[in-house]
mmCIF file of C-alpha atoms and ligand atoms in Angstrom:
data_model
loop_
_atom_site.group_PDB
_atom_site.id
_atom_site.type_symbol
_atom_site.label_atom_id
_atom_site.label_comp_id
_atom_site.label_asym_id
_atom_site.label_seq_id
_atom_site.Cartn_x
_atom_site.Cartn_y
_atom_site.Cartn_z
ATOM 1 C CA UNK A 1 -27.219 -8.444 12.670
ATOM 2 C CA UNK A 2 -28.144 -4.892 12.223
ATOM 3 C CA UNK A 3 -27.827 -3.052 8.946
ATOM 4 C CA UNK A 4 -24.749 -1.195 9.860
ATOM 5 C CA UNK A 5 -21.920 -1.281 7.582
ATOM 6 C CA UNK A 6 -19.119 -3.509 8.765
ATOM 7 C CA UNK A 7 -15.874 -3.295 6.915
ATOM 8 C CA UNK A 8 -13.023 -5.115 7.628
ATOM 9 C CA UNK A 9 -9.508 -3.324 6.742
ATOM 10 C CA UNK A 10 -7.111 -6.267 6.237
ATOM 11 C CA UNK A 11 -3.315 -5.427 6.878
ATOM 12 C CA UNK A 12 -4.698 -2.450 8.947
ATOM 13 C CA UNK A 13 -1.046 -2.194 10.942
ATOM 14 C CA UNK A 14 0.834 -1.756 7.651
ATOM 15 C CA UNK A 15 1.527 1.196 6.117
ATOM 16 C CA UNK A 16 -1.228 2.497 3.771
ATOM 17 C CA UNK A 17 -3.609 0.410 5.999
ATOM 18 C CA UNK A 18 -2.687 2.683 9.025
ATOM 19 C CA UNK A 19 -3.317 5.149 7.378
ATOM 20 C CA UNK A 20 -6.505 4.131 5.850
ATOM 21 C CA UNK A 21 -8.409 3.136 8.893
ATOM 22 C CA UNK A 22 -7.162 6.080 10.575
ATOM 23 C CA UNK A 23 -9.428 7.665 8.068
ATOM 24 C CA UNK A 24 -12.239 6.194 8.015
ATOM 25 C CA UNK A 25 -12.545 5.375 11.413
ATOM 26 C CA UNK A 26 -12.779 8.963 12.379
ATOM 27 C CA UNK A 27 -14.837 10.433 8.859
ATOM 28 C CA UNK A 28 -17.316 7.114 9.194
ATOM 29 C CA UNK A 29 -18.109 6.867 12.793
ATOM 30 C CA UNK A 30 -21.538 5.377 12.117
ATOM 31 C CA UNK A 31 -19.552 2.586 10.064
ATOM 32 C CA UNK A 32 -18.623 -0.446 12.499
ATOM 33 C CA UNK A 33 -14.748 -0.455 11.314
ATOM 34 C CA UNK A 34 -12.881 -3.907 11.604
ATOM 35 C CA UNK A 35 -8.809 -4.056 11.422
ATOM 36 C CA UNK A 36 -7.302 -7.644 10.864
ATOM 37 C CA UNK A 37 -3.799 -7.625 11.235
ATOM 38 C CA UNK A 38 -1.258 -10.978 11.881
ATOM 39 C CA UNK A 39 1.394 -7.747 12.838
ATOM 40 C CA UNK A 40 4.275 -9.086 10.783
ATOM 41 C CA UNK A 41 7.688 -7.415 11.477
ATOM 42 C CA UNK A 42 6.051 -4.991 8.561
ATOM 43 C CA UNK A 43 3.560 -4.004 10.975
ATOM 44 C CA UNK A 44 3.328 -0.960 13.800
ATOM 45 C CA UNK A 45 0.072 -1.478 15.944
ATOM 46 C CA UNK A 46 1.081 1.827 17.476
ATOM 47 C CA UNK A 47 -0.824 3.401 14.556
ATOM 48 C CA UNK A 48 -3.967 2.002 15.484
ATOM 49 C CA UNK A 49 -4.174 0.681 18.745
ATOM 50 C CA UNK A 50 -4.513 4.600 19.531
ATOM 51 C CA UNK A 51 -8.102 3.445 18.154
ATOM 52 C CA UNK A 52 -9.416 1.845 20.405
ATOM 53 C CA UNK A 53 -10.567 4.583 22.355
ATOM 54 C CA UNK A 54 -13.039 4.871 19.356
ATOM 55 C CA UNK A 55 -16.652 2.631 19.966
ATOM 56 C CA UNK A 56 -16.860 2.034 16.242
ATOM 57 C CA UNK A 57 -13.121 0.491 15.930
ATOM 58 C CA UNK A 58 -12.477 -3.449 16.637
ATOM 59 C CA UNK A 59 -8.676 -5.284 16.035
ATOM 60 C CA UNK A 60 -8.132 -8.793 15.423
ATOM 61 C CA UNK A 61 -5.095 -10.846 15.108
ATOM 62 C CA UNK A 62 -5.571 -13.427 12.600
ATOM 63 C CA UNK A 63 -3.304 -14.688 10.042
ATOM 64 C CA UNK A 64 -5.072 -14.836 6.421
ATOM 65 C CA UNK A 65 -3.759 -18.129 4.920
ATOM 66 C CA UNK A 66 -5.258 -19.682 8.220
ATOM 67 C CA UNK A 67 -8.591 -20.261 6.159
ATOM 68 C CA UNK A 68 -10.251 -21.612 9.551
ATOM 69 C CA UNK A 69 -10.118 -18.772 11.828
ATOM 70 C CA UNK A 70 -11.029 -16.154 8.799
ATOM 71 C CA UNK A 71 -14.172 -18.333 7.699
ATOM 72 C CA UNK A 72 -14.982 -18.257 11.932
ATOM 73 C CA UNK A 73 -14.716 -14.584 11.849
ATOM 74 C CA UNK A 74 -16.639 -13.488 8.599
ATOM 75 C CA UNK A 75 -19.427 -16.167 10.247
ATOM 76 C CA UNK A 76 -18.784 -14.297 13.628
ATOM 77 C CA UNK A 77 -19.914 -10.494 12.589
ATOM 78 C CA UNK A 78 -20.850 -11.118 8.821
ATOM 79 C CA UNK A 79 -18.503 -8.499 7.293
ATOM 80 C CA UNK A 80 -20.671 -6.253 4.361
ATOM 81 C CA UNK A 81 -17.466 -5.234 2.987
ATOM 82 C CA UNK A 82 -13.968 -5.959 2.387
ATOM 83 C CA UNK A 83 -10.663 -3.351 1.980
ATOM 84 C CA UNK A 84 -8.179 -6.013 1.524
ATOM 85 C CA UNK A 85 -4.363 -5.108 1.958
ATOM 86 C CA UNK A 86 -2.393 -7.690 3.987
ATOM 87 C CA UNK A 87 0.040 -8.851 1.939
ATOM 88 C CA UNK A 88 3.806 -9.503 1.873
ATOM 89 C CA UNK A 89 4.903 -6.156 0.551
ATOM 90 C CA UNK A 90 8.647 -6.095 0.013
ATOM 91 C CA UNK A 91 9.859 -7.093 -3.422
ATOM 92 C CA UNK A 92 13.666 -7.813 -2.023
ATOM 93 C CA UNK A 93 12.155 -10.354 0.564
ATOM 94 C CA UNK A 94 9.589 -12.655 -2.036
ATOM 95 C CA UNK A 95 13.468 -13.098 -3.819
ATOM 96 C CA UNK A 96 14.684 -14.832 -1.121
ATOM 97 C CA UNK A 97 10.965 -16.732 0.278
ATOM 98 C CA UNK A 98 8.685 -16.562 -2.861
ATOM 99 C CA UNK A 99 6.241 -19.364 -1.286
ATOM 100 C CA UNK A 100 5.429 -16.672 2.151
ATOM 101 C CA UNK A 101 4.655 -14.239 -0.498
ATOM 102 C CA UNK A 102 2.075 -16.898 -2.537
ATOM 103 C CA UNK A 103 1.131 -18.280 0.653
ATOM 104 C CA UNK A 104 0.052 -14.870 1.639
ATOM 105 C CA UNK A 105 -0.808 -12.977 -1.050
ATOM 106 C CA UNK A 106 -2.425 -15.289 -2.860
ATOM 107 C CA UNK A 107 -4.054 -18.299 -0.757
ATOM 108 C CA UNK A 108 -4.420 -15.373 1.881
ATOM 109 C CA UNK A 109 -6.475 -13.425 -0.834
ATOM 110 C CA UNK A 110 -8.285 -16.971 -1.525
ATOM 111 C CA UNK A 111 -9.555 -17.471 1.884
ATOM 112 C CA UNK A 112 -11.141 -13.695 2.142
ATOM 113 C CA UNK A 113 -12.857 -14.194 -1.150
ATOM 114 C CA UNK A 114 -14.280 -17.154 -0.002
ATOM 115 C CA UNK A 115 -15.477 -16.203 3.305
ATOM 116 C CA UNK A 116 -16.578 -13.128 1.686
ATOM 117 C CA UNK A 117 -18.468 -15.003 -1.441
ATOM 118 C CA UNK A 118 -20.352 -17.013 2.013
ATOM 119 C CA UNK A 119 -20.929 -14.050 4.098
ATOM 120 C CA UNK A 120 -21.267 -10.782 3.182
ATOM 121 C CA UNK A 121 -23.099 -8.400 0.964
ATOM 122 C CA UNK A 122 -21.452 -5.438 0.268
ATOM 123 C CA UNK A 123 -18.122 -4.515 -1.859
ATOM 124 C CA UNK A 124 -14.645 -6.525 -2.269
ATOM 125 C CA UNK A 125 -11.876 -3.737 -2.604
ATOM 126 C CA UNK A 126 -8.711 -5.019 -3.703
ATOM 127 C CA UNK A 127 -5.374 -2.850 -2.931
ATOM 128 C CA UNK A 128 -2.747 -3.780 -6.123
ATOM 129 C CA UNK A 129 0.170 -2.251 -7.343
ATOM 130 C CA UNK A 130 1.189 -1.141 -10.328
ATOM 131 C CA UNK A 131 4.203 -3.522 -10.305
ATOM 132 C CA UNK A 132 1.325 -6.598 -12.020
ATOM 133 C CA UNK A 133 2.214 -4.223 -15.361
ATOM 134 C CA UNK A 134 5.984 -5.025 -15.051
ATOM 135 C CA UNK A 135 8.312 -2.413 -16.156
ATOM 136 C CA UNK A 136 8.746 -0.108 -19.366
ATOM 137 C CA UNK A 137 11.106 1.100 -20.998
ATOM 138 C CA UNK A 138 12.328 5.207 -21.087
ATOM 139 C CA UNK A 139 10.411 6.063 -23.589
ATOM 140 C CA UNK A 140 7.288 3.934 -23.134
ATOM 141 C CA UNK A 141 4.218 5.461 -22.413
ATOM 142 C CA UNK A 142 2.824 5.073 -18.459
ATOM 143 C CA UNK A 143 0.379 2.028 -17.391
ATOM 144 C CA UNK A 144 -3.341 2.180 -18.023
ATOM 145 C CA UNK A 145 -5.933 -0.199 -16.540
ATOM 146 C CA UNK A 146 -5.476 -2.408 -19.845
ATOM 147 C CA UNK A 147 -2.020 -3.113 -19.852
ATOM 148 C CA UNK A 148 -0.976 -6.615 -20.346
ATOM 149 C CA UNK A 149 0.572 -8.053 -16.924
ATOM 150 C CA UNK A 150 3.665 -8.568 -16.893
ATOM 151 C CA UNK A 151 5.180 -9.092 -13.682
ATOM 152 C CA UNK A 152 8.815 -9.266 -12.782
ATOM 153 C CA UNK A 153 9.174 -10.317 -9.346
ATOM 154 C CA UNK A 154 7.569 -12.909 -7.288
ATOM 155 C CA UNK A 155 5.815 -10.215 -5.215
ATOM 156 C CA UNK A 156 4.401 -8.846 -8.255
ATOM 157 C CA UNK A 157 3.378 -11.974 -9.510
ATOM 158 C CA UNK A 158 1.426 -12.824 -6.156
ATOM 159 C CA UNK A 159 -0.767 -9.513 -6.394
ATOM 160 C CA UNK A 160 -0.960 -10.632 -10.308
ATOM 161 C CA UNK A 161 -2.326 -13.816 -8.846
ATOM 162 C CA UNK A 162 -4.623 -12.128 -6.392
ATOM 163 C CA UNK A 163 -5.883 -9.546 -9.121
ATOM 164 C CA UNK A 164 -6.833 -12.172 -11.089
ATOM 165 C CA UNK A 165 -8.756 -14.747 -8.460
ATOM 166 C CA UNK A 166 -11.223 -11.185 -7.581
ATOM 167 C CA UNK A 167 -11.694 -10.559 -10.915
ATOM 168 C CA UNK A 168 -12.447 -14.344 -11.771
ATOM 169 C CA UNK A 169 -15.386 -13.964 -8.264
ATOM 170 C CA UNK A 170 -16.697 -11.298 -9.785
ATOM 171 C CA UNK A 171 -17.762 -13.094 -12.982
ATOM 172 C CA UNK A 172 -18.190 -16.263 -11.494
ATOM 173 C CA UNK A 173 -19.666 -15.700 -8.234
ATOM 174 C CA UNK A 174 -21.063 -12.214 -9.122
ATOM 175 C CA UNK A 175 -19.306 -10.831 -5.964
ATOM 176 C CA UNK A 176 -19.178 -6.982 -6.242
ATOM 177 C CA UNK A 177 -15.652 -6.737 -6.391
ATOM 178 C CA UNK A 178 -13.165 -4.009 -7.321
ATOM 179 C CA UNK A 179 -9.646 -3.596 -7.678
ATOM 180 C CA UNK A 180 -7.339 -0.414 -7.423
ATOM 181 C CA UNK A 181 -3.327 -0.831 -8.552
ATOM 182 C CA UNK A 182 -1.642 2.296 -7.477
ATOM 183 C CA UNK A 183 2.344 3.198 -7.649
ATOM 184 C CA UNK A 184 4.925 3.463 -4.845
ATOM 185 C CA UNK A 185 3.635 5.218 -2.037
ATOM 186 C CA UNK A 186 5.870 7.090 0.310
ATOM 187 C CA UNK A 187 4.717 9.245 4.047
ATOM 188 C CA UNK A 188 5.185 8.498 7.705
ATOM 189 C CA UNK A 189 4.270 4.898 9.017
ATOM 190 C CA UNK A 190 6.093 2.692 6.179
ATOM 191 C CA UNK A 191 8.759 -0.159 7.379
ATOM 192 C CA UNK A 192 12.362 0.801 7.598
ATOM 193 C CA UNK A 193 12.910 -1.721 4.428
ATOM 194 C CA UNK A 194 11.666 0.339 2.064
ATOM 195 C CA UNK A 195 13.122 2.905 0.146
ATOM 196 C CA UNK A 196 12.733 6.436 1.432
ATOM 197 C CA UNK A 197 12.962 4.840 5.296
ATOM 198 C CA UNK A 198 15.927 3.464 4.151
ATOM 199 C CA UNK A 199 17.781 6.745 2.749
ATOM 200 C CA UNK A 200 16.880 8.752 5.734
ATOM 201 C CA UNK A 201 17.835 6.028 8.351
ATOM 202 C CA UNK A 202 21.038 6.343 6.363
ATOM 203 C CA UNK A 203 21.399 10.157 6.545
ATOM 204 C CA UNK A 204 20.660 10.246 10.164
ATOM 205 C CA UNK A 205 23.585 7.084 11.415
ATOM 206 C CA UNK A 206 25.498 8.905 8.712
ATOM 207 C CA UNK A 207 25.879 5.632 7.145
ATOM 208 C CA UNK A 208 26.343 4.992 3.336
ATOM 209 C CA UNK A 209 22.722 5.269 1.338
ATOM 210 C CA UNK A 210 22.647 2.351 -0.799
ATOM 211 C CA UNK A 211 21.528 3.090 -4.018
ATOM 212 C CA UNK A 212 20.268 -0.361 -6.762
ATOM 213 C CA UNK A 213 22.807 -0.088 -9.357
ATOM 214 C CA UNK A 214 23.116 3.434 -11.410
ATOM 215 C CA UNK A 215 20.176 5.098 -9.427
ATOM 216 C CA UNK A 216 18.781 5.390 -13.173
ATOM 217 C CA UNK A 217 15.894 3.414 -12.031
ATOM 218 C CA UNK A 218 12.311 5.165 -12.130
ATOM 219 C CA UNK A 219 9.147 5.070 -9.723
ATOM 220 C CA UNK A 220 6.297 7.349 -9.817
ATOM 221 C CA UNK A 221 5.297 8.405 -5.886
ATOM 222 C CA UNK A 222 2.267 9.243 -4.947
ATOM 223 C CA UNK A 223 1.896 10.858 -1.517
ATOM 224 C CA UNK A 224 -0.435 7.965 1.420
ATOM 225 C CA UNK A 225 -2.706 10.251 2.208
ATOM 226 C CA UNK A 226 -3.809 11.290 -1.814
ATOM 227 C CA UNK A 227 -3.676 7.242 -1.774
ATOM 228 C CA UNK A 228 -6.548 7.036 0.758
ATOM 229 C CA UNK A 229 -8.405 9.688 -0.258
ATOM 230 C CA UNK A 230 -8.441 7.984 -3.947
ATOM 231 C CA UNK A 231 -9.638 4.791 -2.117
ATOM 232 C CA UNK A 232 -12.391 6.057 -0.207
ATOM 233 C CA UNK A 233 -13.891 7.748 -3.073
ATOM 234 C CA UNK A 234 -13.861 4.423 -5.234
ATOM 235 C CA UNK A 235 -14.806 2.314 -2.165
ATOM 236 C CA UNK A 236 -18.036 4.334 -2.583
ATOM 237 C CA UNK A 237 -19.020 5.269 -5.599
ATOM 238 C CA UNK A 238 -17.409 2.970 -8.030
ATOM 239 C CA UNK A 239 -19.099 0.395 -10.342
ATOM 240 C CA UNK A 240 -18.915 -3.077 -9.406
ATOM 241 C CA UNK A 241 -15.836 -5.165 -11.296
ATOM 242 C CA UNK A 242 -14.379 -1.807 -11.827
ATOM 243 C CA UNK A 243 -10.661 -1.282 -11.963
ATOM 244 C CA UNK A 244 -8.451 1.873 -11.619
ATOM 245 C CA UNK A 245 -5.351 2.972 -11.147
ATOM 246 C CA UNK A 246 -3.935 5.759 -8.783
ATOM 247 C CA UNK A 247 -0.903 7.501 -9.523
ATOM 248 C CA UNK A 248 -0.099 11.304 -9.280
ATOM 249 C CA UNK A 249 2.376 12.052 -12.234
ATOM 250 C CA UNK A 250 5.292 12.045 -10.080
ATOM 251 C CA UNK A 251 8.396 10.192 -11.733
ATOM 252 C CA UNK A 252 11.598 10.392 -10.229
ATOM 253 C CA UNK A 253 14.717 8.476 -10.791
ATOM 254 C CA UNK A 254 15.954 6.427 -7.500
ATOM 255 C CA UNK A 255 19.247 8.764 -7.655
ATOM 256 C CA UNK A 256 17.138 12.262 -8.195
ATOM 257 C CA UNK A 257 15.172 11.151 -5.558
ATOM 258 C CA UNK A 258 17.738 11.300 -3.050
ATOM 259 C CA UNK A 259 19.516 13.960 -3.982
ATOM 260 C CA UNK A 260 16.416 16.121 -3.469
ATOM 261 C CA UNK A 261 15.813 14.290 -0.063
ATOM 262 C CA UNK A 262 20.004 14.444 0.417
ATOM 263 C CA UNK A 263 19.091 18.345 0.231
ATOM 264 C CA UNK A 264 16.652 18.780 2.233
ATOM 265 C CA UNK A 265 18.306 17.379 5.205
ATOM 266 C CA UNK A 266 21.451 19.834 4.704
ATOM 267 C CA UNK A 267 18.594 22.238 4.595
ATOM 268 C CA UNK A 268 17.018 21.049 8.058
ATOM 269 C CA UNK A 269 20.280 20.797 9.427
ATOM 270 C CA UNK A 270 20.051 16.849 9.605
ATOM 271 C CA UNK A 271 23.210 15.822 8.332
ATOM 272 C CA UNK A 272 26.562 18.584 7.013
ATOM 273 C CA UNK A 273 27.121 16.911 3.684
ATOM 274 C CA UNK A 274 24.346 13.712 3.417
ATOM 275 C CA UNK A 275 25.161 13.814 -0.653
ATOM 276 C CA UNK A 276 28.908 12.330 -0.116
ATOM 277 C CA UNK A 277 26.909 9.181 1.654
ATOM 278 C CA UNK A 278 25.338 8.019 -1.534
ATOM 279 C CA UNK A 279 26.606 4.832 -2.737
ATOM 280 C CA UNK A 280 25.789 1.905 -5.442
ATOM 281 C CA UNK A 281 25.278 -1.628 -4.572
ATOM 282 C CA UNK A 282 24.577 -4.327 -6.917
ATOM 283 C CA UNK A 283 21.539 -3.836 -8.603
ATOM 284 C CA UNK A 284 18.192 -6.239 -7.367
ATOM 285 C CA UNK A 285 17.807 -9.361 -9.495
ATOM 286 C CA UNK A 286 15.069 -8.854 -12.083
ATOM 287 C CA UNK A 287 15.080 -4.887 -11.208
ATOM 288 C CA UNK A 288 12.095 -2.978 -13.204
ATOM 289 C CA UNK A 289 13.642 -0.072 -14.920
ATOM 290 C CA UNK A 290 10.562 2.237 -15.084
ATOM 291 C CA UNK A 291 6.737 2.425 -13.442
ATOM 292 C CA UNK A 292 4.788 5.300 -14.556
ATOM 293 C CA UNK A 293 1.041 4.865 -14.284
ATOM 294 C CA UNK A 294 -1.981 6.351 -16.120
ATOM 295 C CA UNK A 295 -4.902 7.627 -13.489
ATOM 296 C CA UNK A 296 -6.921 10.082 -16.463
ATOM 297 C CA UNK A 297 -9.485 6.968 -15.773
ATOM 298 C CA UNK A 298 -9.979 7.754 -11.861
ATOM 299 C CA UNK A 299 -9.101 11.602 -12.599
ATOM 300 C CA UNK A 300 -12.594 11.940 -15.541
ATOM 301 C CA UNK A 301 -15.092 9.155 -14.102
ATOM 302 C CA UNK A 302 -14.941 10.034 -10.104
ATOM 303 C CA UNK A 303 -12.857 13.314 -10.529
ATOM 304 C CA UNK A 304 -10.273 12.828 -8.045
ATOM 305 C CA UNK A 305 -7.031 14.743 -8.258
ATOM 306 C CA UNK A 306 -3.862 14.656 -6.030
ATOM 307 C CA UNK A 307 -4.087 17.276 -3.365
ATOM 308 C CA UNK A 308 -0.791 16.977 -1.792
ATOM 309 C CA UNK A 309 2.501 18.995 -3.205
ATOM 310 C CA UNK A 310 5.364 16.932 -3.991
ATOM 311 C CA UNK A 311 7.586 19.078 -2.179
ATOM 312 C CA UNK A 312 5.591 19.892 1.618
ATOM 313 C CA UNK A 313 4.583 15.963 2.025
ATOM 314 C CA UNK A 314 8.201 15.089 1.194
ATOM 315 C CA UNK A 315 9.546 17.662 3.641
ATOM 316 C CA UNK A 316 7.074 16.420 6.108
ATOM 317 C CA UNK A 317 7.800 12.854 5.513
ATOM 318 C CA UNK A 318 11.199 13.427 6.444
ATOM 319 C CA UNK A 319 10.742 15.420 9.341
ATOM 320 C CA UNK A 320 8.526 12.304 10.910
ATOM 321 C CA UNK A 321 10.863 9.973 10.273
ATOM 322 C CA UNK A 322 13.619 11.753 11.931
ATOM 323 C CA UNK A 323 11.440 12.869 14.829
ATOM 324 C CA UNK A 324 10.872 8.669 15.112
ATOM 325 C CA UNK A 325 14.551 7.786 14.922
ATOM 326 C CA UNK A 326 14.991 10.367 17.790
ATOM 327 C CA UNK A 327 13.087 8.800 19.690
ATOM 328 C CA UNK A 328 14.770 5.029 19.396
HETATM 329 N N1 NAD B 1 3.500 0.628 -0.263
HETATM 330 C C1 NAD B 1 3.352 0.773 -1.559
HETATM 331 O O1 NAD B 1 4.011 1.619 -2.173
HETATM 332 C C2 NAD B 1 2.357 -0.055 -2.311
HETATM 333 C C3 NAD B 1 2.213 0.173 -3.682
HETATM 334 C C4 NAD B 1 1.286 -0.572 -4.384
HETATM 335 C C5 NAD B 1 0.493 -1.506 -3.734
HETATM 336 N N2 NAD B 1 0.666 -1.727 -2.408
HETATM 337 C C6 NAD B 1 -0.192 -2.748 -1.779
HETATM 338 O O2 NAD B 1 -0.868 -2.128 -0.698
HETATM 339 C C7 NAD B 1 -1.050 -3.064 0.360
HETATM 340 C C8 NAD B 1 -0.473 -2.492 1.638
HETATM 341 O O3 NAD B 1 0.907 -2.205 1.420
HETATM 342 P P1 NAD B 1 1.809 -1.601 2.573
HETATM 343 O O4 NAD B 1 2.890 -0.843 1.935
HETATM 344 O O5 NAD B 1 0.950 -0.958 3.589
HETATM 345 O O6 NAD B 1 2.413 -2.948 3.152
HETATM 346 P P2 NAD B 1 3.001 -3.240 4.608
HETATM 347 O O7 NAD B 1 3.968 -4.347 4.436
HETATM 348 O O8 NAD B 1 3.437 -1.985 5.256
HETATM 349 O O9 NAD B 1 1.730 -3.759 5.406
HETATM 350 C C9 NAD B 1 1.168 -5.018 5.177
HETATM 351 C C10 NAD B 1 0.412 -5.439 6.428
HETATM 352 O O10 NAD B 1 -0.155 -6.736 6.170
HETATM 353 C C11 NAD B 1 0.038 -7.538 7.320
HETATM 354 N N3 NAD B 1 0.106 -8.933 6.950
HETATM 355 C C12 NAD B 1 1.103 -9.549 6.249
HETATM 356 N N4 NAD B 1 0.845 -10.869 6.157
HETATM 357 C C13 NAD B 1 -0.338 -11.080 6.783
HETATM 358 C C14 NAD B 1 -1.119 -12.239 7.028
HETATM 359 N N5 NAD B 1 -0.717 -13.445 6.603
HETATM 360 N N6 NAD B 1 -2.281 -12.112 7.697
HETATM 361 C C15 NAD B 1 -2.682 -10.891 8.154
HETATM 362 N N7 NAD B 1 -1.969 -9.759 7.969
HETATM 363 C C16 NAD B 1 -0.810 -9.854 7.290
HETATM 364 C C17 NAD B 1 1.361 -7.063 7.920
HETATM 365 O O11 NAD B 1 1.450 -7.407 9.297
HETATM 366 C C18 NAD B 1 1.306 -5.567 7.667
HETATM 367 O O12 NAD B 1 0.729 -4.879 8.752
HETATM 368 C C19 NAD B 1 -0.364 -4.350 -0.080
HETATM 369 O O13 NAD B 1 -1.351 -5.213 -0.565
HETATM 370 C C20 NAD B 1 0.576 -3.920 -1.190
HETATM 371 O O14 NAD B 1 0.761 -4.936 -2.125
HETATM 372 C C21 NAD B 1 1.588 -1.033 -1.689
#
């Protein structure tokens, strides 16, 4: 094997891993770049098939809880280093089929540790979320790295799970692993499921926007492409066994949320009145009132900072989503 760097971008037809190896296929062309993908109904290869025109991008379809066929590939081109971020993603669906979401999140996790522990040198980079923290209350102050976990759902307990099998190979096995839990992301490229999709699929069938309960509930966005920008600068220059969180100080309740997006498709002529579609529906079992997230950790040690406004990637978020449901 040459000495090439090989990383493999697991969940690479996803949402933030679109976007990632989008990235770093085209900053790292001297990097071999390896996407792994089962393509769940989560997935869009449309993102990255466009790749393949690129001599440093490979694809391949393998399903991570099938421990066989990802031992055979680490053995095949002896990955240096991991971005892991398959995973089942949507905390409505591990309600209804918690074992998927432990069979992939977890065993899944399991098997790349494993075949990375056998076969390759380099850095395990695990993609968390801030949901392992649980919620807080109003008043609480945000996440840091040493929060107690706390998770609510069985999705969050699954990347609780998986957090805690890379941190246990790094101390055991001495693999050079690091983890990064970041808060709800939101751009183009992210399933219909999830929130923001959701309101603006609404808005545009001019059907009712279903809102979890009072709309009191809290997230803290932070825009995909600050996301991957935070990841490729701890990819390379963090400490091993390192952990960090990325968030960009951007709370919003669920209901303020789409108001402002409500507003800015009157503004782009979308829909003539898209606030009288807002309606409540019974909240989600086990619903975490708040997630705000402390990055001053990332922010001093590897000075990163948010670089996208609030306001222009929201617009533009909404704009490609429209411009895709156009095209349907
Ligand atoms: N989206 C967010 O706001 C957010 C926030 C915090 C953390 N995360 C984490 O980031 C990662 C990526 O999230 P996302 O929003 O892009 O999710 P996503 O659901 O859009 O993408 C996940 C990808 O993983 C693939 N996948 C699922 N099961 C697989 C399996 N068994 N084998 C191989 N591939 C499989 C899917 O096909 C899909 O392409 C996840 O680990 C998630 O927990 C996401």
């Amino acid at each position: 094997m040459s000495n090439v760097k090989r990383i493999l971008i697991t969940g690479e037809s996803g949402f933030i891993g679109s976007h990632l190896i989008n990235y770093f296929v085209s900053k790292y062309p001297d990097y071999q770049i390896h996407g792994l993908d089962i393509l769940t109904y989560a997935s869009d290869r449309t993102h990255t098939k466009i790749l393949e025109k690129n001599k440093n991008y490979f694809f391949h379809q393998i399903d991570i809880f099938n421990r066989k066929e990802i031992i055979n590939l680490f053995a095949q081109y002896s990955f240096t280093d991991v971005i892991h971020l398959a995973a089942e993603s949507h905390v409505d669906n591990s309600i209804n089929n918690p074992l998927l979401f432990a069979n992939t999140n977890i065993i899944g996790t399991l098997n790349i540790l494993d075949a990375f522990k056998t076969y390759s040198v380099g850095r395990f980079h695990h993609i968390s979320t801030d949901e392992v923290y649980g919620d807080l209350n109003f008043s609480d102050l945000a996440f840091t790295e040493n929060s107690p976990y706390n998770p609510s759902s069985p999705y969050s307990a699954s990347k609780a799970a998986s957090d805690h099998l890379v941190r246990s190979y790094h101390r055991t096995y001495g693999i050079d692993a690091i983890i990064t839990n970041c808060s709800n992301n939101y751009g183009p490229h992210q399933h219909i499921e999830k929130f923001i999709p959701t309101v603006l699929a609404s808005i545009y069938n001019n059907q009712k926007i279903p809102i979890y309960g009072s709309g009191s509930n809290i997230r803290d966005w932070l825009y995909v492409l600050d996301h991957v920008l935070a990841l490729d600068l701890i990819f390379h220059k963090s400490s091993p066994g390192k952990t960090y969180n990325i968030g960009a100080d951007n709370e919003i309740s669920n209901l303020n949320l789409v108001e402002i997006i409500c507003d800015l498709c009157l503004e782009k002529k979308i829909h003539p009145n898209p606030r009288k579609l807002i309606s409540f529906v019974s909240d989600r079992l086990g619903h975490d009132r708040r997630y705000a997230i402390e990055s001053q950790l990332l922010r001093s040690e590897l000075n990163w900072m948010p670089i996208y406004n609030f306001n222009n990637a929201i617009s533009e978020t909404i704009d490609w989503y429209i411009k895709k449901f156009s095209k349907i």
